[in-house]
């Protein structure tokens, strides 16, 4: 496999993947034990069984996201990446809440668009947005690609870096080169907005830097992005999944 993100070694990525698998397995066992307790009417913990189960599922999702990024960075083939995304999607649909999951929703919608997931699955994500009455320009823009009648608000729930996406959209109406320039600036602002630069850590925690929404925006706007093939943080291969 050819690494898409070379800021970690193949050995480093595999170490993370193996550790995450162990962490996920331990959480699965924890969930099973608490589900058994719930069925048997056993409640021996400060928190309710259902709360412990929900927290464990959120942890599993976090590890799955890290593994998904690590596999993409490592160079895993896209058909298998799409299967892995389906596992992400299934648990995400169970646990998502708007008060903690804005970025996660943007990423799930973006990857779903690039992988051209089935309408039934995409609509499950839309239903979550509707359920929590989320009004956000970028989320609305992503949804509107698949559901043209979807109404778009002008406000952003997270300004940095997502508000910069407006410039890409506006410039795409002028010409491709302007859109590419704005997309490159967006990717720089996206990287700058990261609170933790994982590749600088003394610990092996770097799973890759990927602005999934940048890829989805380029796909939606049909930007000729060949010049971005080796651009850092841009998921070029996923944008061209069907190619």
PDB file of C-alpha atoms in Angstrom:
ATOM      1  CA  UNK A   1       0.000   0.000   0.000  1.00  0.00           C
ATOM      2  CA  UNK A   2       1.166   3.528  -0.757  1.00  0.00           C
ATOM      3  CA  UNK A   3       0.701   5.829   2.211  1.00  0.00           C
ATOM      4  CA  UNK A   4      -1.542   8.803   1.600  1.00  0.00           C
ATOM      5  CA  UNK A   5      -0.286  10.558   4.745  1.00  0.00           C
ATOM      6  CA  UNK A   6       3.446  10.052   5.261  1.00  0.00           C
ATOM      7  CA  UNK A   7       3.645  11.755   8.666  1.00  0.00           C
ATOM      8  CA  UNK A   8       3.576   8.341  10.314  1.00  0.00           C
ATOM      9  CA  UNK A   9       5.281   5.098   9.356  1.00  0.00           C
ATOM     10  CA  UNK A  10       3.446   1.935   8.259  1.00  0.00           C
ATOM     11  CA  UNK A  11       4.553   0.379  11.546  1.00  0.00           C
ATOM     12  CA  UNK A  12       3.184   3.351  13.457  1.00  0.00           C
ATOM     13  CA  UNK A  13      -0.203   3.140  11.757  1.00  0.00           C
ATOM     14  CA  UNK A  14      -0.409  -0.613  12.320  1.00  0.00           C
ATOM     15  CA  UNK A  15       0.427  -0.180  15.989  1.00  0.00           C
ATOM     16  CA  UNK A  16      -2.470   2.268  16.365  1.00  0.00           C
ATOM     17  CA  UNK A  17      -4.827  -0.055  14.487  1.00  0.00           C
ATOM     18  CA  UNK A  18      -3.913  -3.002  16.693  1.00  0.00           C
ATOM     19  CA  UNK A  19      -4.317  -0.968  19.876  1.00  0.00           C
ATOM     20  CA  UNK A  20      -7.662   0.385  18.738  1.00  0.00           C
ATOM     21  CA  UNK A  21      -8.904  -3.121  17.974  1.00  0.00           C
ATOM     22  CA  UNK A  22      -8.065  -4.142  21.536  1.00  0.00           C
ATOM     23  CA  UNK A  23      -9.747  -1.052  22.979  1.00  0.00           C
ATOM     24  CA  UNK A  24     -12.873  -1.658  20.902  1.00  0.00           C
ATOM     25  CA  UNK A  25     -13.030  -5.309  21.936  1.00  0.00           C
ATOM     26  CA  UNK A  26     -12.842  -4.352  25.620  1.00  0.00           C
ATOM     27  CA  UNK A  27     -15.690  -1.823  25.170  1.00  0.00           C
ATOM     28  CA  UNK A  28     -17.799  -4.412  23.342  1.00  0.00           C
ATOM     29  CA  UNK A  29     -17.393  -6.782  26.287  1.00  0.00           C
ATOM     30  CA  UNK A  30     -18.280  -3.965  28.680  1.00  0.00           C
ATOM     31  CA  UNK A  31     -21.455  -3.211  26.724  1.00  0.00           C
ATOM     32  CA  UNK A  32     -22.448  -6.884  26.709  1.00  0.00           C
ATOM     33  CA  UNK A  33     -21.975  -7.128  30.472  1.00  0.00           C
ATOM     34  CA  UNK A  34     -24.050  -4.036  31.153  1.00  0.00           C
ATOM     35  CA  UNK A  35     -26.774  -5.200  28.737  1.00  0.00           C
ATOM     36  CA  UNK A  36     -26.913  -8.499  30.617  1.00  0.00           C
ATOM     37  CA  UNK A  37     -27.208  -6.582  33.892  1.00  0.00           C
ATOM     38  CA  UNK A  38     -29.992  -4.455  32.457  1.00  0.00           C
ATOM     39  CA  UNK A  39     -31.949  -7.509  31.328  1.00  0.00           C
ATOM     40  CA  UNK A  40     -31.501  -9.111  34.730  1.00  0.00           C
ATOM     41  CA  UNK A  41     -32.439  -5.996  36.658  1.00  0.00           C
ATOM     42  CA  UNK A  42     -28.948  -5.610  38.155  1.00  0.00           C
ATOM     43  CA  UNK A  43     -27.801  -2.062  38.914  1.00  0.00           C
ATOM     44  CA  UNK A  44     -24.541  -1.937  40.895  1.00  0.00           C
ATOM     45  CA  UNK A  45     -22.951   1.200  39.503  1.00  0.00           C
ATOM     46  CA  UNK A  46     -23.113   4.933  40.250  1.00  0.00           C
ATOM     47  CA  UNK A  47     -24.380   5.433  36.699  1.00  0.00           C
ATOM     48  CA  UNK A  48     -27.277   3.653  35.065  1.00  0.00           C
ATOM     49  CA  UNK A  49     -26.458   0.732  32.781  1.00  0.00           C
ATOM     50  CA  UNK A  50     -27.877   2.574  29.773  1.00  0.00           C
ATOM     51  CA  UNK A  51     -25.580   5.548  30.454  1.00  0.00           C
ATOM     52  CA  UNK A  52     -22.537   3.276  30.701  1.00  0.00           C
ATOM     53  CA  UNK A  53     -23.528   1.537  27.457  1.00  0.00           C
ATOM     54  CA  UNK A  54     -23.961   4.852  25.641  1.00  0.00           C
ATOM     55  CA  UNK A  55     -20.589   6.126  26.875  1.00  0.00           C
ATOM     56  CA  UNK A  56     -18.888   2.905  25.753  1.00  0.00           C
ATOM     57  CA  UNK A  57     -20.457   3.197  22.301  1.00  0.00           C
ATOM     58  CA  UNK A  58     -19.127   6.756  21.991  1.00  0.00           C
ATOM     59  CA  UNK A  59     -15.660   5.471  22.881  1.00  0.00           C
ATOM     60  CA  UNK A  60     -15.971   2.736  20.259  1.00  0.00           C
ATOM     61  CA  UNK A  61     -16.956   5.328  17.668  1.00  0.00           C
ATOM     62  CA  UNK A  62     -13.918   7.454  18.563  1.00  0.00           C
ATOM     63  CA  UNK A  63     -11.579   4.486  18.125  1.00  0.00           C
ATOM     64  CA  UNK A  64     -13.308   3.528  14.870  1.00  0.00           C
ATOM     65  CA  UNK A  65     -12.842   7.052  13.502  1.00  0.00           C
ATOM     66  CA  UNK A  66      -9.140   6.931  14.374  1.00  0.00           C
ATOM     67  CA  UNK A  67      -8.807   3.531  12.702  1.00  0.00           C
ATOM     68  CA  UNK A  68     -10.684   4.756   9.636  1.00  0.00           C
ATOM     69  CA  UNK A  69      -8.270   7.675   9.272  1.00  0.00           C
ATOM     70  CA  UNK A  70      -5.263   5.464   9.917  1.00  0.00           C
ATOM     71  CA  UNK A  71      -6.338   2.976   7.244  1.00  0.00           C
ATOM     72  CA  UNK A  72      -6.962   5.742   4.720  1.00  0.00           C
ATOM     73  CA  UNK A  73      -3.593   7.309   5.549  1.00  0.00           C
ATOM     74  CA  UNK A  74      -1.914   3.926   5.255  1.00  0.00           C
ATOM     75  CA  UNK A  75      -3.283   3.531   1.724  1.00  0.00           C
ATOM     76  CA  UNK A  76      -6.084   0.996   2.168  1.00  0.00           C
ATOM     77  CA  UNK A  77      -8.150   0.446  -0.984  1.00  0.00           C
ATOM     78  CA  UNK A  78     -11.365   2.430  -1.258  1.00  0.00           C
ATOM     79  CA  UNK A  79     -13.912  -0.431  -1.558  1.00  0.00           C
ATOM     80  CA  UNK A  80     -12.723  -1.699   1.829  1.00  0.00           C
ATOM     81  CA  UNK A  81     -12.707   1.831   3.198  1.00  0.00           C
ATOM     82  CA  UNK A  82     -16.347   2.145   2.195  1.00  0.00           C
ATOM     83  CA  UNK A  83     -17.161  -1.063   4.096  1.00  0.00           C
ATOM     84  CA  UNK A  84     -15.342   0.335   7.105  1.00  0.00           C
ATOM     85  CA  UNK A  85     -17.353   3.531   6.807  1.00  0.00           C
ATOM     86  CA  UNK A  86     -20.543   1.457   7.036  1.00  0.00           C
ATOM     87  CA  UNK A  87     -19.452   0.259  10.485  1.00  0.00           C
ATOM     88  CA  UNK A  88     -18.841   3.874  11.475  1.00  0.00           C
ATOM     89  CA  UNK A  89     -22.226   4.856  10.149  1.00  0.00           C
ATOM     90  CA  UNK A  90     -24.091   2.174  12.088  1.00  0.00           C
ATOM     91  CA  UNK A  91     -22.806   3.158  15.516  1.00  0.00           C
ATOM     92  CA  UNK A  92     -22.892   6.885  14.706  1.00  0.00           C
ATOM     93  CA  UNK A  93     -26.614   6.623  13.959  1.00  0.00           C
ATOM     94  CA  UNK A  94     -27.145   5.187  17.440  1.00  0.00           C
ATOM     95  CA  UNK A  95     -25.151   7.664  19.508  1.00  0.00           C
ATOM     96  CA  UNK A  96     -25.073  11.049  17.781  1.00  0.00           C
ATOM     97  CA  UNK A  97     -26.190  14.122  19.690  1.00  0.00           C
ATOM     98  CA  UNK A  98     -25.913  17.654  18.333  1.00  0.00           C
ATOM     99  CA  UNK A  99     -24.462  19.115  21.548  1.00  0.00           C
ATOM    100  CA  UNK A 100     -21.175  17.241  21.064  1.00  0.00           C
ATOM    101  CA  UNK A 101     -21.185  16.036  17.486  1.00  0.00           C
ATOM    102  CA  UNK A 102     -21.134  18.957  15.024  1.00  0.00           C
ATOM    103  CA  UNK A 103     -17.737  18.126  13.544  1.00  0.00           C
ATOM    104  CA  UNK A 104     -18.610  14.430  13.435  1.00  0.00           C
ATOM    105  CA  UNK A 105     -21.807  15.137  11.487  1.00  0.00           C
ATOM    106  CA  UNK A 106     -19.926  17.293   8.971  1.00  0.00           C
ATOM    107  CA  UNK A 107     -17.409  14.481   8.502  1.00  0.00           C
ATOM    108  CA  UNK A 108     -20.007  11.714   8.187  1.00  0.00           C
ATOM    109  CA  UNK A 109     -22.059  13.652   5.640  1.00  0.00           C
ATOM    110  CA  UNK A 110     -18.888  14.517   3.699  1.00  0.00           C
ATOM    111  CA  UNK A 111     -17.581  10.958   3.550  1.00  0.00           C
ATOM    112  CA  UNK A 112     -21.065   9.715   2.698  1.00  0.00           C
ATOM    113  CA  UNK A 113     -21.190  12.125  -0.234  1.00  0.00           C
ATOM    114  CA  UNK A 114     -17.776  11.084  -1.538  1.00  0.00           C
ATOM    115  CA  UNK A 115     -18.654   7.396  -1.213  1.00  0.00           C
ATOM    116  CA  UNK A 116     -22.111   8.034  -2.719  1.00  0.00           C
ATOM    117  CA  UNK A 117     -23.849   6.028  -0.009  1.00  0.00           C
ATOM    118  CA  UNK A 118     -27.402   4.802  -0.483  1.00  0.00           C
ATOM    119  CA  UNK A 119     -30.272   7.270  -0.063  1.00  0.00           C
ATOM    120  CA  UNK A 120     -31.630   5.277   2.865  1.00  0.00           C
ATOM    121  CA  UNK A 121     -28.361   5.676   4.772  1.00  0.00           C
ATOM    122  CA  UNK A 122     -27.879   9.316   3.834  1.00  0.00           C
ATOM    123  CA  UNK A 123     -31.426  10.071   4.928  1.00  0.00           C
ATOM    124  CA  UNK A 124     -30.688   8.552   8.327  1.00  0.00           C
ATOM    125  CA  UNK A 125     -28.061  11.251   8.815  1.00  0.00           C
ATOM    126  CA  UNK A 126     -30.531  13.884   7.640  1.00  0.00           C
ATOM    127  CA  UNK A 127     -33.109  12.593  10.115  1.00  0.00           C
ATOM    128  CA  UNK A 128     -30.648  13.120  12.958  1.00  0.00           C
ATOM    129  CA  UNK A 129     -30.076  16.712  11.833  1.00  0.00           C
ATOM    130  CA  UNK A 130     -33.828  17.258  11.683  1.00  0.00           C
ATOM    131  CA  UNK A 131     -34.398  15.602  15.054  1.00  0.00           C
ATOM    132  CA  UNK A 132     -32.018  18.013  16.798  1.00  0.00           C
ATOM    133  CA  UNK A 133     -33.081  21.002  14.697  1.00  0.00           C
ATOM    134  CA  UNK A 134     -29.528  21.784  13.576  1.00  0.00           C
ATOM    135  CA  UNK A 135     -29.301  24.953  11.495  1.00  0.00           C
ATOM    136  CA  UNK A 136     -25.879  25.399   9.937  1.00  0.00           C
ATOM    137  CA  UNK A 137     -24.729  26.583   6.511  1.00  0.00           C
ATOM    138  CA  UNK A 138     -22.205  23.837   5.852  1.00  0.00           C
ATOM    139  CA  UNK A 139     -24.399  20.970   7.042  1.00  0.00           C
ATOM    140  CA  UNK A 140     -27.269  22.374   4.987  1.00  0.00           C
ATOM    141  CA  UNK A 141     -25.011  22.741   1.936  1.00  0.00           C
ATOM    142  CA  UNK A 142     -23.933  19.113   2.181  1.00  0.00           C
ATOM    143  CA  UNK A 143     -27.485  17.852   2.626  1.00  0.00           C
ATOM    144  CA  UNK A 144     -28.809  20.015  -0.208  1.00  0.00           C
ATOM    145  CA  UNK A 145     -26.534  18.188  -2.641  1.00  0.00           C
ATOM    146  CA  UNK A 146     -28.564  15.025  -2.129  1.00  0.00           C
ATOM    147  CA  UNK A 147     -31.865  16.708  -1.217  1.00  0.00           C
ATOM    148  CA  UNK A 148     -32.218  19.810  -3.444  1.00  0.00           C
ATOM    149  CA  UNK A 149     -35.375  20.991  -1.647  1.00  0.00           C
ATOM    150  CA  UNK A 150     -33.506  21.246   1.660  1.00  0.00           C
ATOM    151  CA  UNK A 151     -33.515  24.815   2.978  1.00  0.00           C
ATOM    152  CA  UNK A 152     -30.166  26.428   3.708  1.00  0.00           C
ATOM    153  CA  UNK A 153     -29.431  28.823   6.559  1.00  0.00           C
ATOM    154  CA  UNK A 154     -26.709  31.479   6.352  1.00  0.00           C
ATOM    155  CA  UNK A 155     -25.247  30.995   9.824  1.00  0.00           C
ATOM    156  CA  UNK A 156     -22.385  28.770  10.917  1.00  0.00           C
ATOM    157  CA  UNK A 157     -22.412  26.963  14.237  1.00  0.00           C
ATOM    158  CA  UNK A 158     -18.601  26.687  14.007  1.00  0.00           C
ATOM    159  CA  UNK A 159     -16.995  29.641  12.243  1.00  0.00           C
ATOM    160  CA  UNK A 160     -13.416  28.379  12.303  1.00  0.00           C
ATOM    161  CA  UNK A 161     -12.491  26.966   9.853  1.00  0.00           C
ATOM    162  CA  UNK A 162     -15.837  26.119   8.272  1.00  0.00           C
ATOM    163  CA  UNK A 163     -16.965  29.639   7.418  1.00  0.00           C
ATOM    164  CA  UNK A 164     -14.124  29.817   4.896  1.00  0.00           C
ATOM    165  CA  UNK A 165     -15.994  27.244   2.798  1.00  0.00           C
ATOM    166  CA  UNK A 166     -18.231  30.044   1.505  1.00  0.00           C
ATOM    167  CA  UNK A 167     -15.317  31.440  -0.497  1.00  0.00           C
ATOM    168  CA  UNK A 168     -14.820  28.125  -2.313  1.00  0.00           C
ATOM    169  CA  UNK A 169     -18.501  28.018  -3.229  1.00  0.00           C
ATOM    170  CA  UNK A 170     -18.556  31.626  -4.435  1.00  0.00           C
ATOM    171  CA  UNK A 171     -15.339  31.332  -6.431  1.00  0.00           C
ATOM    172  CA  UNK A 172     -16.503  28.133  -8.121  1.00  0.00           C
ATOM    173  CA  UNK A 173     -19.138  30.268  -9.846  1.00  0.00           C
ATOM    174  CA  UNK A 174     -16.382  32.412 -11.379  1.00  0.00           C
ATOM    175  CA  UNK A 175     -13.777  29.919 -12.602  1.00  0.00           C
ATOM    176  CA  UNK A 176     -12.007  26.757 -11.613  1.00  0.00           C
ATOM    177  CA  UNK A 177      -8.659  28.361 -10.785  1.00  0.00           C
ATOM    178  CA  UNK A 178     -10.231  30.705  -8.253  1.00  0.00           C
ATOM    179  CA  UNK A 179     -12.034  27.783  -6.670  1.00  0.00           C
ATOM    180  CA  UNK A 180      -8.779  25.797  -6.464  1.00  0.00           C
ATOM    181  CA  UNK A 181      -7.006  28.753  -4.879  1.00  0.00           C
ATOM    182  CA  UNK A 182      -9.746  29.133  -2.282  1.00  0.00           C
ATOM    183  CA  UNK A 183      -9.737  25.413  -1.614  1.00  0.00           C
ATOM    184  CA  UNK A 184      -5.991  25.490  -0.924  1.00  0.00           C
ATOM    185  CA  UNK A 185      -6.470  28.414   1.461  1.00  0.00           C
ATOM    186  CA  UNK A 186      -9.278  26.531   3.167  1.00  0.00           C
ATOM    187  CA  UNK A 187      -7.036  23.503   3.708  1.00  0.00           C
ATOM    188  CA  UNK A 188      -4.385  25.702   5.315  1.00  0.00           C
ATOM    189  CA  UNK A 189      -6.947  27.306   7.613  1.00  0.00           C
ATOM    190  CA  UNK A 190      -8.348  23.858   8.416  1.00  0.00           C
ATOM    191  CA  UNK A 191      -4.910  22.628   9.482  1.00  0.00           C
ATOM    192  CA  UNK A 192      -4.265  25.784  11.500  1.00  0.00           C
ATOM    193  CA  UNK A 193      -7.540  25.252  13.367  1.00  0.00           C
ATOM    194  CA  UNK A 194      -6.490  21.834  14.701  1.00  0.00           C
ATOM    195  CA  UNK A 195      -6.045  22.035  18.450  1.00  0.00           C
ATOM    196  CA  UNK A 196      -3.539  19.165  18.533  1.00  0.00           C
ATOM    197  CA  UNK A 197      -0.837  18.508  15.937  1.00  0.00           C
ATOM    198  CA  UNK A 198      -0.685  14.750  16.437  1.00  0.00           C
ATOM    199  CA  UNK A 199       2.433  14.163  14.333  1.00  0.00           C
ATOM    200  CA  UNK A 200       4.400  16.339  16.776  1.00  0.00           C
ATOM    201  CA  UNK A 201       3.459  14.247  19.806  1.00  0.00           C
ATOM    202  CA  UNK A 202       6.043  12.095  21.560  1.00  0.00           C
ATOM    203  CA  UNK A 203       3.383   9.395  21.550  1.00  0.00           C
ATOM    204  CA  UNK A 204       2.335   7.406  18.500  1.00  0.00           C
ATOM    205  CA  UNK A 205      -1.096   8.977  18.017  1.00  0.00           C
ATOM    206  CA  UNK A 206      -0.985  10.372  14.463  1.00  0.00           C
ATOM    207  CA  UNK A 207      -3.670   8.755  12.284  1.00  0.00           C
ATOM    208  CA  UNK A 208      -3.649  11.319   9.487  1.00  0.00           C
ATOM    209  CA  UNK A 209      -4.834  14.818   8.639  1.00  0.00           C
ATOM    210  CA  UNK A 210      -7.878  14.781   6.366  1.00  0.00           C
ATOM    211  CA  UNK A 211     -10.345  17.553   5.663  1.00  0.00           C
ATOM    212  CA  UNK A 212     -13.204  15.347   4.497  1.00  0.00           C
ATOM    213  CA  UNK A 213     -15.527  18.305   3.950  1.00  0.00           C
ATOM    214  CA  UNK A 214     -13.022  19.891   1.528  1.00  0.00           C
ATOM    215  CA  UNK A 215     -13.286  16.780  -0.627  1.00  0.00           C
ATOM    216  CA  UNK A 216     -17.079  16.731  -0.440  1.00  0.00           C
ATOM    217  CA  UNK A 217     -17.295  20.422  -1.379  1.00  0.00           C
ATOM    218  CA  UNK A 218     -15.029  19.852  -4.391  1.00  0.00           C
ATOM    219  CA  UNK A 219     -17.151  16.893  -5.491  1.00  0.00           C
ATOM    220  CA  UNK A 220     -20.411  18.816  -5.078  1.00  0.00           C
ATOM    221  CA  UNK A 221     -19.075  21.797  -7.047  1.00  0.00           C
ATOM    222  CA  UNK A 222     -17.506  19.527  -9.679  1.00  0.00           C
ATOM    223  CA  UNK A 223     -14.164  21.281  -9.321  1.00  0.00           C
ATOM    224  CA  UNK A 224     -11.381  20.085 -11.610  1.00  0.00           C
ATOM    225  CA  UNK A 225      -9.010  19.173  -8.801  1.00  0.00           C
ATOM    226  CA  UNK A 226      -6.224  17.285 -10.601  1.00  0.00           C
ATOM    227  CA  UNK A 227      -3.740  19.867  -9.291  1.00  0.00           C
ATOM    228  CA  UNK A 228      -4.703  18.846  -5.740  1.00  0.00           C
ATOM    229  CA  UNK A 229      -3.807  15.191  -6.166  1.00  0.00           C
ATOM    230  CA  UNK A 230      -0.879  15.438  -3.743  1.00  0.00           C
ATOM    231  CA  UNK A 231      -2.192  18.360  -1.701  1.00  0.00           C
ATOM    232  CA  UNK A 232      -1.802  17.780   2.065  1.00  0.00           C
ATOM    233  CA  UNK A 233      -5.052  17.139   3.965  1.00  0.00           C
ATOM    234  CA  UNK A 234      -7.105  16.772   0.759  1.00  0.00           C
ATOM    235  CA  UNK A 235      -8.691  13.285   0.297  1.00  0.00           C
ATOM    236  CA  UNK A 236      -8.237  13.221  -3.476  1.00  0.00           C
ATOM    237  CA  UNK A 237      -8.676   9.455  -3.859  1.00  0.00           C
ATOM    238  CA  UNK A 238     -11.970   9.508  -1.977  1.00  0.00           C
ATOM    239  CA  UNK A 239     -13.281  12.424  -4.042  1.00  0.00           C
ATOM    240  CA  UNK A 240     -12.685  10.239  -7.094  1.00  0.00           C
ATOM    241  CA  UNK A 241     -13.980   7.037  -5.552  1.00  0.00           C
ATOM    242  CA  UNK A 242     -16.186   6.261  -8.560  1.00  0.00           C
ATOM    243  CA  UNK A 243     -13.400   7.083 -11.027  1.00  0.00           C
TER     244      UNK A 243
END
